[in-house]
């Protein structure tokens, strides 16, 4: 689809006010005041994301209604769920896709009424004294000075839940294990660095350690648009919660629905990533991820003009 035809597509702000969309919203959300709040919230979320404004309005509304049915907010600041733009090759246009944030997992789990406690944290250097994966005995010494803790290096991630009946489950992953996980399942992420060849040229990604240290050419910022680069801890938290709850947790109907519908999609526009340079445009005139092959598919950024890869994630 050309850029011109993209521009001719009706914008979400206009479409959501049409009788057809209003009828669908009112039929789905019976409470008029709640429906009004929903329209205001989703319109605001779309207005602050230029890439989302180019998406098929129907897919925006569909993802937003799913979030509303789960009682989650579309506000990116709250991080409960996101509407992520990606290129749908089959349709020849941009679509928006529902993606649950780790705070959404926490909200749904606590709301289920089964959990007394649920938490996930980054473990800093010197805090974890001992962890036995068999007995799940943990000896942990927290750095209580917040400023000092913030500056300390992250060495791993710890997630736990406790039911109201007292049953408790704890898992720990080292940062190295999380890096290996991201390197294996995210085509856009490289732990050790990589050279990427495309019809538009050859690009080199530095190692993640160099990226964290800021040792990479700033004109190549678009190469690091994967959310694993933009917010590694948030992706790690989500991975830990998925591992913990899906394997050992009791899931409410809402939580099951969220797990089934959640698709990890990353694009250069995700969460307001920096504007891309002006490379040679792809045939569709877009450089957004294409449609995932499965409900758990991953579509992430690749060099301009290259097709995306689909893998199972988390």
Coordinates of N, CA, C and O in Angstrom, one line a residue, residues 28-199:
X28 N -21.2 -2.8 23.6 CA -20.2 -3.6 24.3 C -20.1 -3.1 25.7 O -20.0 -3.9 26.7
X29 N -20.1 -1.8 25.9 CA -20.0 -1.2 27.2 C -21.4 -0.6 27.6 O -21.7 0.5 27.1
X30 N -22.1 -1.2 28.4 CA -23.5 -0.9 28.6 C -23.6 0.5 29.4 O -24.6 1.2 29.2
X31 N -22.7 0.7 30.3 CA -22.8 1.9 31.1 C -22.4 3.2 30.3 O -21.2 3.2 29.8
X32 N -23.3 4.1 30.0 CA -22.9 5.3 29.2 C -21.7 6.1 29.7 O -20.9 6.5 28.9
X33 N -21.6 6.3 31.0 CA -20.5 7.0 31.6 C -19.2 6.3 31.4 O -18.1 6.9 31.0
X34 N -19.2 5.0 31.5 CA -18.0 4.2 31.3 C -17.6 4.2 29.8 O -16.4 4.3 29.5
X35 N -18.6 4.2 29.0 CA -18.4 4.2 27.5 C -17.7 5.6 27.1 O -16.8 5.6 26.3
X36 N -18.2 6.6 27.8 CA -17.7 7.9 27.5 C -16.2 8.0 27.9 O -15.4 8.6 27.2
X37 N -15.9 7.5 29.1 CA -14.5 7.5 29.6 C -13.6 6.7 28.7 O -12.5 7.0 28.5
X38 N -14.2 5.5 28.2 CA -13.4 4.7 27.3 C -13.0 5.4 26.1 O -11.9 5.4 25.6
X39 N -14.0 6.1 25.5 CA -13.7 6.8 24.2 C -12.7 7.9 24.5 O -11.7 8.1 23.6
X40 N -12.8 8.6 25.6 CA -11.8 9.7 25.9 C -10.4 9.1 26.1 O -9.4 9.7 25.6
X41 N -10.3 8.0 26.8 CA -9.0 7.4 27.1 C -8.3 6.9 25.9 O -7.1 7.1 25.7
X42 N -9.1 6.2 25.0 CA -8.4 5.6 23.9 C -8.1 6.6 22.8 O -7.1 6.5 22.1
X43 N -9.0 7.6 22.7 CA -8.7 8.7 21.8 C -7.4 9.5 22.2 O -6.6 9.8 21.3
X44 N -7.2 9.7 23.5 CA -6.0 10.3 24.0 C -4.8 9.5 23.7 O -3.7 10.0 23.3
X45 N -4.9 8.2 24.0 CA -3.8 7.2 23.7 C -3.3 7.2 22.3 O -2.2 7.2 22.0
X46 N -4.3 7.3 21.4 CA -4.0 7.3 19.9 C -3.4 8.6 19.5 O -2.4 8.7 18.7
X47 N -3.9 9.7 20.1 CA -3.5 11.0 19.7 C -2.0 11.3 20.1 O -1.3 12.0 19.4
X48 N -1.5 10.6 21.1 CA -0.1 10.7 21.5 C 0.9 9.8 20.8 O 2.1 9.9 21.1
X49 N 0.4 9.0 19.9 CA 1.2 8.0 19.2 C 1.0 8.1 17.7 O 0.1 7.6 17.2
X50 N 1.9 8.9 17.0 CA 1.7 9.1 15.6 C 1.6 7.8 14.8 O 0.9 7.7 13.8
X51 N 2.4 6.8 15.1 CA 2.4 5.5 14.4 C 1.0 4.9 14.6 O 0.5 4.2 13.6
X52 N 0.4 5.0 15.7 CA -0.9 4.4 16.0 C -2.0 5.0 15.1 O -2.9 4.4 14.7
X53 N -1.8 6.3 14.9 CA -2.8 7.1 14.1 C -2.8 6.6 12.7 O -3.8 6.8 12.0
X54 N -1.8 5.9 12.2 CA -1.8 5.4 10.8 C -2.4 3.9 10.7 O -2.4 3.4 9.7
X55 N -2.8 3.4 11.9 CA -3.3 2.0 11.9 C -4.8 2.0 11.5 O -5.5 2.9 11.6
X56 N -5.2 0.8 11.0 CA -6.6 0.5 10.7 C -7.4 0.8 12.0 O -7.2 0.1 13.0
X57 N -8.3 1.7 12.0 CA -9.1 2.1 13.2 C -9.8 0.9 13.8 O -10.0 0.8 15.0
X58 N -10.2 -0.1 13.0 CA -11.0 -1.2 13.5 C -10.1 -2.0 14.4 O -10.5 -2.5 15.5
X59 N -8.8 -2.2 14.1 CA -7.9 -2.9 14.9 C -7.6 -2.2 16.2 O -7.4 -2.8 17.3
X60 N -7.6 -0.9 16.2 CA -7.4 -0.1 17.4 C -8.5 -0.3 18.3 O -8.3 -0.6 19.5
X61 N -9.7 -0.2 17.8 CA -10.9 -0.3 18.6 C -11.0 -1.8 19.2 O -11.4 -2.0 20.4
X62 N -10.7 -2.8 18.4 CA -10.7 -4.2 18.8 C -9.8 -4.4 20.0 O -10.2 -5.0 21.0
X63 N -8.5 -3.9 19.8 CA -7.6 -4.1 20.9 C -8.0 -3.4 22.2 O -7.8 -3.8 23.3
X64 N -8.5 -2.1 22.0 CA -8.9 -1.3 23.1 C -10.1 -1.9 23.9 O -10.2 -1.9 25.1
X65 N -11.1 -2.5 23.1 CA -12.2 -3.1 23.8 C -11.8 -4.4 24.5 O -12.4 -4.7 25.6
X66 N -10.8 -5.1 24.0 CA -10.3 -6.2 24.8 C -9.7 -5.8 26.1 O -9.9 -6.3 27.2
X67 N -8.9 -4.7 26.0 CA -8.3 -4.1 27.3 C -9.4 -3.7 28.2 O -9.3 -3.9 29.4
X68 N -10.4 -3.0 27.7 CA -11.5 -2.6 28.5 C -12.3 -3.7 29.2 O -12.7 -3.7 30.3
X69 N -12.5 -4.8 28.4 CA -13.2 -6.0 29.0 C -12.4 -6.6 30.1 O -13.0 -7.3 31.0
X70 N -11.0 -6.4 30.1 CA -10.2 -6.9 31.2 C -10.1 -5.9 32.3 O -9.4 -6.2 33.3
X71 N -10.7 -4.7 32.1 CA -10.6 -3.7 33.2 C -9.2 -3.1 33.3 O -8.8 -2.6 34.4
X72 N -8.5 -2.9 32.1 CA -7.2 -2.4 32.1 C -7.2 -1.0 31.4 O -8.0 -0.8 30.5
X73 N -6.3 -0.2 31.8 CA -6.2 1.2 31.2 C -5.3 1.2 30.0 O -4.2 0.5 30.0
X74 N -5.6 2.0 28.9 CA -4.8 2.1 27.7 C -3.6 3.1 27.9 O -2.8 3.2 27.0
X75 N -3.5 3.7 29.0 CA -2.5 4.7 29.2 C -1.1 4.1 29.2 O -0.8 3.2 30.1
X76 N -0.2 4.5 28.3 CA 1.1 4.0 28.3 C 1.9 4.2 29.6 O 2.7 3.5 30.0
X77 N 1.5 5.3 30.3 CA 2.2 5.6 31.6 C 1.9 4.6 32.6 O 2.7 4.3 33.5
X78 N 0.7 3.9 32.6 CA 0.4 2.9 33.6 C 1.0 1.6 33.2 O 1.2 0.7 34.1
X79 N 1.2 1.3 32.0 CA 1.9 0.1 31.5 C 1.1 -1.2 31.7 O 1.7 -2.2 31.9
X80 N -0.2 -1.1 31.7 CA -1.0 -2.3 31.9 C -1.2 -3.0 30.5 O -1.2 -4.2 30.5
X81 N -1.4 -2.3 29.5 CA -1.4 -2.9 28.1 C -1.1 -1.8 27.1 O -1.2 -0.6 27.4
X82 N -0.7 -2.3 25.9 CA -0.3 -1.4 24.9 C -1.0 -1.8 23.6 O -1.3 -2.9 23.4
X83 N -1.2 -0.8 22.7 CA -1.7 -1.0 21.4 C -0.5 -0.8 20.5 O 0.0 0.3 20.3
X84 N 0.1 -1.9 19.9 CA 1.4 -1.8 19.2 C 1.2 -1.8 17.7 O 0.5 -2.7 17.2
X85 N 1.7 -0.8 17.0 CA 1.6 -0.8 15.5 C 2.5 -1.8 14.9 O 3.6 -2.0 15.3
X86 N 2.0 -2.4 13.8 CA 2.8 -3.3 13.0 C 2.3 -3.4 11.6 O 1.1 -3.1 11.3
X87 N 3.1 -3.8 10.7 CA 2.7 -3.8 9.3 C 2.1 -5.2 9.0 O 2.7 -6.2 9.1
X88 N 0.8 -5.2 8.5 CA 0.1 -6.4 8.1 C 0.3 -6.6 6.6 O -0.4 -5.9 5.8
X89 N 1.2 -7.5 6.3 CA 1.5 -7.7 4.9 C 0.3 -8.2 4.1 O 0.1 -7.9 2.9
X90 N -0.5 -9.1 4.7 CA -1.7 -9.7 4.0 C -2.7 -8.6 3.7 O -3.3 -8.6 2.6
X91 N -2.9 -7.7 4.6 CA -3.9 -6.6 4.4 C -3.3 -5.4 3.6 O -4.1 -4.6 3.1
X92 N -2.0 -5.3 3.7 CA -1.4 -4.1 3.0 C -1.6 -2.8 3.8 O -1.7 -1.8 3.2
X93 N -1.6 -2.9 5.1 CA -1.8 -1.7 5.9 C -1.2 -1.9 7.3 O -0.8 -3.0 7.7
X94 N -1.2 -0.8 8.1 CA -0.8 -0.9 9.5 C -1.9 -1.3 10.3 O -3.0 -0.8 10.2
X95 N -1.7 -2.2 11.3 CA -2.7 -2.7 12.2 C -2.1 -2.4 13.6 O -0.9 -2.3 13.9
X96 N -3.1 -2.3 14.6 CA -2.7 -2.2 16.0 C -3.0 -3.5 16.7 O -4.0 -4.2 16.4
X97 N -2.1 -3.9 17.6 CA -2.2 -5.2 18.2 C -2.1 -5.1 19.7 O -1.3 -4.3 20.2
X98 N -3.0 -5.8 20.4 CA -3.0 -5.7 21.9 C -1.8 -6.4 22.4 O -1.5 -7.5 22.0
X99 N -1.1 -5.8 23.4 CA 0.0 -6.4 24.1 C -0.1 -6.1 25.6 O -0.2 -4.9 26.0
X100 N -0.2 -7.1 26.4 CA -0.3 -7.0 27.8 C 1.1 -6.6 28.4 O 2.1 -7.1 28.1
X101 N 1.1 -5.6 29.3 CA 2.3 -5.2 30.0 C 2.4 -6.0 31.3 O 1.4 -6.6 31.8
X102 N 3.6 -6.0 31.9 CA 3.8 -6.8 33.1 C 2.9 -6.3 34.2 O 2.4 -7.1 35.1
X103 N 2.6 -5.0 34.2 CA 1.7 -4.5 35.3 C 0.3 -4.9 35.1 O -0.5 -5.0 36.0
X104 N 0.0 -5.2 33.8 CA -1.4 -5.8 33.6 C -1.5 -7.2 34.1 O -2.5 -7.6 34.7
X105 N -0.4 -8.0 34.0 CA -0.4 -9.3 34.6 C -0.6 -9.3 36.1 O -1.4 -10.0 36.7
X106 N 0.1 -8.3 36.7 CA 0.0 -8.2 38.2 C -1.5 -7.8 38.6 O -2.0 -8.4 39.5
X107 N -2.0 -6.8 37.9 CA -3.4 -6.4 38.1 C -4.4 -7.5 38.0 O -5.2 -7.7 38.9
X108 N -4.3 -8.3 37.0 CA -5.3 -9.4 36.8 C -5.1 -10.5 37.8 O -6.1 -11.1 38.2
X109 N -3.8 -10.8 38.1 CA -3.6 -11.9 39.1 C -4.1 -11.5 40.5 O -4.8 -12.3 41.1
X110 N -3.8 -10.3 40.9 CA -4.3 -9.8 42.2 C -5.8 -9.7 42.3 O -6.4 -10.0 43.3
X111 N -6.4 -9.3 41.2 CA -7.8 -9.2 41.1 C -8.6 -10.5 41.2 O -9.8 -10.6 41.5
X112 N -7.9 -11.6 40.8 CA -8.5 -12.9 40.8 C -8.9 -13.4 42.2 O -9.8 -14.2 42.3
X113 N -8.3 -12.8 43.2 CA -8.7 -13.2 44.6 C -7.9 -14.4 45.1 O -8.1 -14.8 46.3
X114 N -7.0 -15.0 44.3 CA -6.3 -16.2 44.8 C -5.0 -15.8 45.5 O -4.4 -16.5 46.3
X115 N -4.4 -14.6 45.1 CA -3.1 -14.3 45.5 C -3.1 -13.3 46.7 O -3.7 -12.3 46.7
X116 N -2.3 -13.7 47.7 CA -2.0 -12.8 48.9 C -0.9 -11.8 48.5 O -0.9 -10.7 48.9
X117 N 0.1 -12.4 47.9 CA 1.3 -11.6 47.4 C 1.7 -12.0 46.0 O 1.6 -13.2 45.7
X118 N 2.2 -11.0 45.3 CA 2.7 -11.3 44.0 C 3.7 -10.2 43.7 O 3.4 -9.0 43.8
X119 N 4.9 -10.5 43.3 CA 5.9 -9.5 43.1 C 7.0 -10.0 42.2 O 7.3 -11.2 42.1
X120 N 7.7 -9.1 41.5 CA 8.9 -9.4 40.7 C 9.8 -8.2 40.8 O 9.4 -7.1 40.8
X121 N 11.1 -8.5 41.1 CA 12.1 -7.4 41.2 C 13.4 -7.7 40.5 O 13.7 -8.9 40.2
X122 N 14.1 -6.7 40.2 CA 15.5 -6.8 39.8 C 16.4 -7.0 41.0 O 16.3 -6.3 41.9
X123 N 17.3 -8.0 40.9 CA 18.2 -8.3 42.0 C 19.5 -7.6 41.7 O 20.1 -7.7 40.6
X124 N 20.0 -6.8 42.7 CA 21.2 -6.0 42.5 C 22.4 -6.8 43.0 O 22.3 -7.7 43.9
X125 N 23.6 -6.4 42.6 CA 24.8 -7.0 43.0 C 25.0 -7.0 44.5 O 24.8 -5.9 45.1
X126 N 25.2 -8.1 45.1 CA 25.4 -8.2 46.6 C 24.2 -8.5 47.3 O 24.3 -8.8 48.5
X127 N 23.0 -8.5 46.7 CA 21.8 -8.7 47.4 C 21.4 -10.2 47.6 O 20.9 -10.6 48.7
X128 N 21.6 -11.0 46.6 CA 21.3 -12.4 46.7 C 22.4 -13.2 47.3 O 23.5 -13.3 46.7
X129 N 22.2 -13.7 48.5 CA 23.3 -14.5 49.2 C 23.2 -15.9 48.8 O 24.2 -16.6 48.6
X130 N 22.0 -16.5 48.7 CA 21.8 -17.9 48.4 C 20.4 -18.1 47.9 O 19.4 -17.5 48.4
X131 N 20.3 -19.0 46.9 CA 19.0 -19.4 46.3 C 19.1 -20.9 46.0 O 20.0 -21.3 45.2
X132 N 18.2 -21.7 46.6 CA 18.1 -23.1 46.3 C 16.9 -23.4 45.4 O 15.8 -23.3 45.9
X133 N 17.1 -23.7 44.1 CA 16.0 -23.9 43.2 C 15.1 -25.1 43.6 O 14.0 -25.2 43.1
X134 N 15.7 -26.1 44.4 CA 14.9 -27.3 44.7 C 13.9 -26.9 45.9 O 12.7 -27.2 45.8
X135 N 14.5 -26.4 46.9 CA 13.7 -26.1 48.1 C 13.1 -24.7 48.1 O 12.2 -24.3 48.8
X136 N 13.6 -23.8 47.1 CA 13.3 -22.4 47.0 C 13.5 -21.6 48.2 O 12.9 -20.6 48.5
X137 N 14.5 -22.0 49.0 CA 15.0 -21.2 50.1 C 15.8 -20.1 49.6 O 16.7 -20.3 48.7
X138 N 15.5 -18.9 50.0 CA 16.2 -17.7 49.6 C 16.8 -16.9 50.7 O 16.1 -16.7 51.7
X139 N 18.0 -16.5 50.6 CA 18.7 -15.6 51.6 C 19.0 -14.4 50.8 O 19.8 -14.4 49.9
X140 N 18.4 -13.3 51.2 CA 18.4 -12.1 50.5 C 18.6 -10.9 51.4 O 18.0 -10.7 52.4
X141 N 19.6 -10.0 51.0 CA 19.9 -8.8 51.8 C 19.7 -7.6 50.9 O 20.5 -7.3 50.0
X142 N 18.6 -6.9 51.1 CA 18.2 -5.7 50.3 C 19.1 -4.6 50.6 O 19.5 -4.3 51.7
X143 N 19.5 -3.9 49.5 CA 20.2 -2.6 49.6 C 19.1 -1.5 49.9 O 18.3 -1.2 49.1
X144 N 19.0 -1.1 51.2 CA 17.9 -0.2 51.6 C 18.1 1.2 51.1 O 17.1 1.9 50.9
X145 N 19.3 1.7 50.8 CA 19.5 3.0 50.3 C 19.0 3.0 48.8 O 19.7 2.4 48.0
X146 N 17.9 3.7 48.5 CA 17.4 3.6 47.2 C 18.3 4.2 46.1 O 18.4 3.6 45.0
X147 N 19.0 5.2 46.5 CA 19.9 5.8 45.5 C 21.1 4.9 45.2 O 21.5 4.7 44.0
X148 N 21.6 4.3 46.2 CA 22.7 3.3 46.1 C 22.2 2.1 45.3 O 22.9 1.5 44.5
X149 N 21.0 1.6 45.6 CA 20.4 0.4 44.9 C 20.2 0.7 43.4 O 20.5 -0.1 42.6
X150 N 19.8 1.9 43.1 CA 19.5 2.3 41.7 C 20.8 2.2 40.9 O 20.8 1.8 39.7
X151 N 21.9 2.6 41.5 CA 23.2 2.6 40.8 C 23.8 1.3 40.7 O 24.7 1.0 39.9
X152 N 23.5 0.3 41.6 CA 24.1 -1.0 41.6 C 23.7 -1.8 40.3 O 22.6 -1.6 39.8
X153 N 24.6 -2.6 39.9 CA 24.4 -3.4 38.7 C 23.3 -4.5 39.0 O 23.3 -5.1 40.0
X154 N 22.5 -4.8 38.0 CA 21.5 -5.8 38.1 C 22.1 -7.2 37.7 O 22.8 -7.3 36.7
X155 N 22.0 -8.2 38.6 CA 22.6 -9.5 38.4 C 21.5 -10.6 38.1 O 21.9 -11.7 37.7
X156 N 20.2 -10.3 38.4 CA 19.2 -11.3 38.1 C 17.8 -10.7 38.4 O 17.6 -9.6 38.7
X157 N 16.8 -11.7 38.4 CA 15.4 -11.3 38.6 C 14.8 -12.4 39.5 O 15.0 -13.6 39.3
X158 N 14.0 -11.9 40.4 CA 13.3 -12.8 41.4 C 11.8 -12.5 41.3 O 11.4 -11.3 41.4
X159 N 11.0 -13.5 41.2 CA 9.5 -13.4 41.1 C 9.0 -14.4 42.1 O 9.5 -15.5 42.3
X160 N 7.9 -14.0 42.8 CA 7.2 -14.9 43.7 C 5.8 -14.6 43.9 O 5.3 -13.5 43.5
X161 N 5.0 -15.6 44.3 CA 3.6 -15.4 44.7 C 3.3 -16.2 45.9 O 4.0 -17.2 46.2
X162 N 2.3 -15.8 46.6 CA 1.8 -16.5 47.8 C 0.3 -16.5 47.7 O -0.3 -15.5 47.6
X163 N -0.3 -17.7 47.8 CA -1.8 -17.8 47.8 C -2.3 -17.4 49.2 O -1.6 -17.4 50.2
X164 N -3.6 -17.2 49.2 CA -4.2 -16.9 50.5 C -4.1 -18.1 51.4 O -4.2 -17.9 52.7
X165 N -4.0 -19.3 50.9 CA -3.9 -20.5 51.7 C -2.5 -20.8 52.2 O -2.3 -21.8 52.9
X166 N -1.6 -19.9 51.8 CA -0.2 -20.1 52.3 C 0.8 -20.7 51.3 O 2.0 -20.6 51.5
X167 N 0.3 -21.3 50.2 CA 1.2 -21.9 49.2 C 2.0 -20.8 48.6 O 1.5 -19.7 48.2
X168 N 3.3 -21.0 48.4 CA 4.2 -20.0 47.9 C 5.1 -20.6 46.8 O 5.5 -21.8 46.9
X169 N 5.4 -19.8 45.8 CA 6.3 -20.2 44.7 C 7.3 -19.1 44.4 O 6.9 -17.9 44.3
X170 N 8.6 -19.4 44.3 CA 9.6 -18.5 44.0 C 10.5 -19.0 42.8 O 10.8 -20.2 42.8
X171 N 10.8 -18.1 41.9 CA 11.7 -18.5 40.8 C 12.8 -17.3 40.7 O 12.5 -16.2 41.0
X172 N 14.0 -17.7 40.4 CA 15.1 -16.8 40.2 C 15.8 -17.1 38.8 O 16.1 -18.3 38.5
X173 N 16.0 -16.0 38.0 CA 16.8 -16.1 36.8 C 18.0 -15.2 37.0 O 17.8 -14.0 37.3
X174 N 19.2 -15.6 36.6 CA 20.3 -14.7 36.6 C 20.1 -13.8 35.3 O 19.3 -14.1 34.4
X175 N 20.8 -12.7 35.3 CA 20.7 -11.8 34.2 C 21.2 -12.5 32.9 O 20.8 -12.3 31.8
X176 N 22.3 -13.3 33.1 CA 22.8 -14.1 32.0 C 21.8 -15.0 31.4 O 21.7 -15.1 30.2
X177 N 21.0 -15.6 32.2 CA 19.9 -16.5 31.7 C 18.9 -15.7 31.0 O 18.4 -16.1 29.9
X178 N 18.6 -14.5 31.5 CA 17.6 -13.7 30.8 C 18.1 -13.2 29.5 O 17.4 -13.1 28.5
X179 N 19.4 -12.8 29.4 CA 20.1 -12.4 28.2 C 20.1 -13.5 27.2 O 19.8 -13.3 26.0
X180 N 20.3 -14.7 27.6 CA 20.3 -15.9 26.7 C 18.9 -16.1 26.2 O 18.7 -16.4 25.0
X181 N 17.9 -15.9 27.0 CA 16.5 -16.0 26.6 C 16.1 -15.0 25.5 O 15.6 -15.3 24.5
X182 N 16.5 -13.7 25.8 CA 16.2 -12.7 24.8 C 16.9 -12.9 23.5 O 16.4 -12.7 22.4
X183 N 18.2 -13.4 23.6 CA 19.0 -13.6 22.4 C 18.4 -14.7 21.6 O 18.5 -14.7 20.3
X184 N 17.8 -15.7 22.2 CA 17.3 -16.9 21.5 C 15.9 -16.6 20.9 O 15.7 -17.0 19.8
X185 N 15.1 -15.8 21.6 CA 13.7 -15.7 21.1 C 13.4 -14.3 20.5 O 12.3 -14.2 19.9
X186 N 14.3 -13.4 20.6 CA 14.0 -12.1 19.9 C 15.0 -11.9 18.7 O 16.2 -11.7 18.9
X187 N 14.5 -11.9 17.5 CA 15.3 -11.7 16.3 C 16.0 -10.4 16.3 O 17.0 -10.2 15.7
X188 N 15.4 -9.4 17.0 CA 15.9 -8.0 17.0 C 16.9 -7.7 18.0 O 17.5 -6.7 18.1
X189 N 17.1 -8.7 18.9 CA 18.1 -8.5 20.0 C 19.3 -9.4 19.8 O 19.2 -10.5 19.4
X190 N 20.5 -8.8 20.2 CA 21.7 -9.5 20.1 C 22.6 -9.3 21.3 O 22.9 -8.2 21.6
X191 N 22.8 -10.3 22.1 CA 23.6 -10.2 23.3 C 25.1 -9.9 23.0 O 25.7 -9.1 23.7
X192 N 25.6 -10.5 22.0 CA 27.0 -10.4 21.7 C 27.4 -9.5 20.5 O 28.5 -9.3 20.1
X193 N 26.3 -8.9 19.9 CA 26.5 -8.1 18.7 C 26.4 -8.9 17.4 O 26.6 -10.1 17.5
X194 N 26.1 -8.2 16.3 CA 25.9 -9.0 15.1 C 26.0 -8.0 13.9 O 25.8 -6.8 14.0
X195 N 26.3 -8.6 12.8 CA 26.4 -7.8 11.5 C 25.1 -8.2 10.7 O 24.9 -9.4 10.5
X196 N 24.4 -7.2 10.2 CA 23.2 -7.5 9.5 C 23.3 -7.0 8.1 O 23.7 -5.8 7.9
X197 N 23.0 -7.8 7.1 CA 23.1 -7.4 5.7 C 21.7 -7.3 5.1 O 20.9 -8.2 5.4
X198 N 21.5 -6.3 4.4 CA 20.2 -6.1 3.8 C 20.4 -5.4 2.4 O 21.6 -5.0 2.1
X199 N 19.4 -5.3 1.6 CA 19.5 -4.7 0.3 C 19.9 -3.2 0.5 O 20.3 -2.5 -0.5

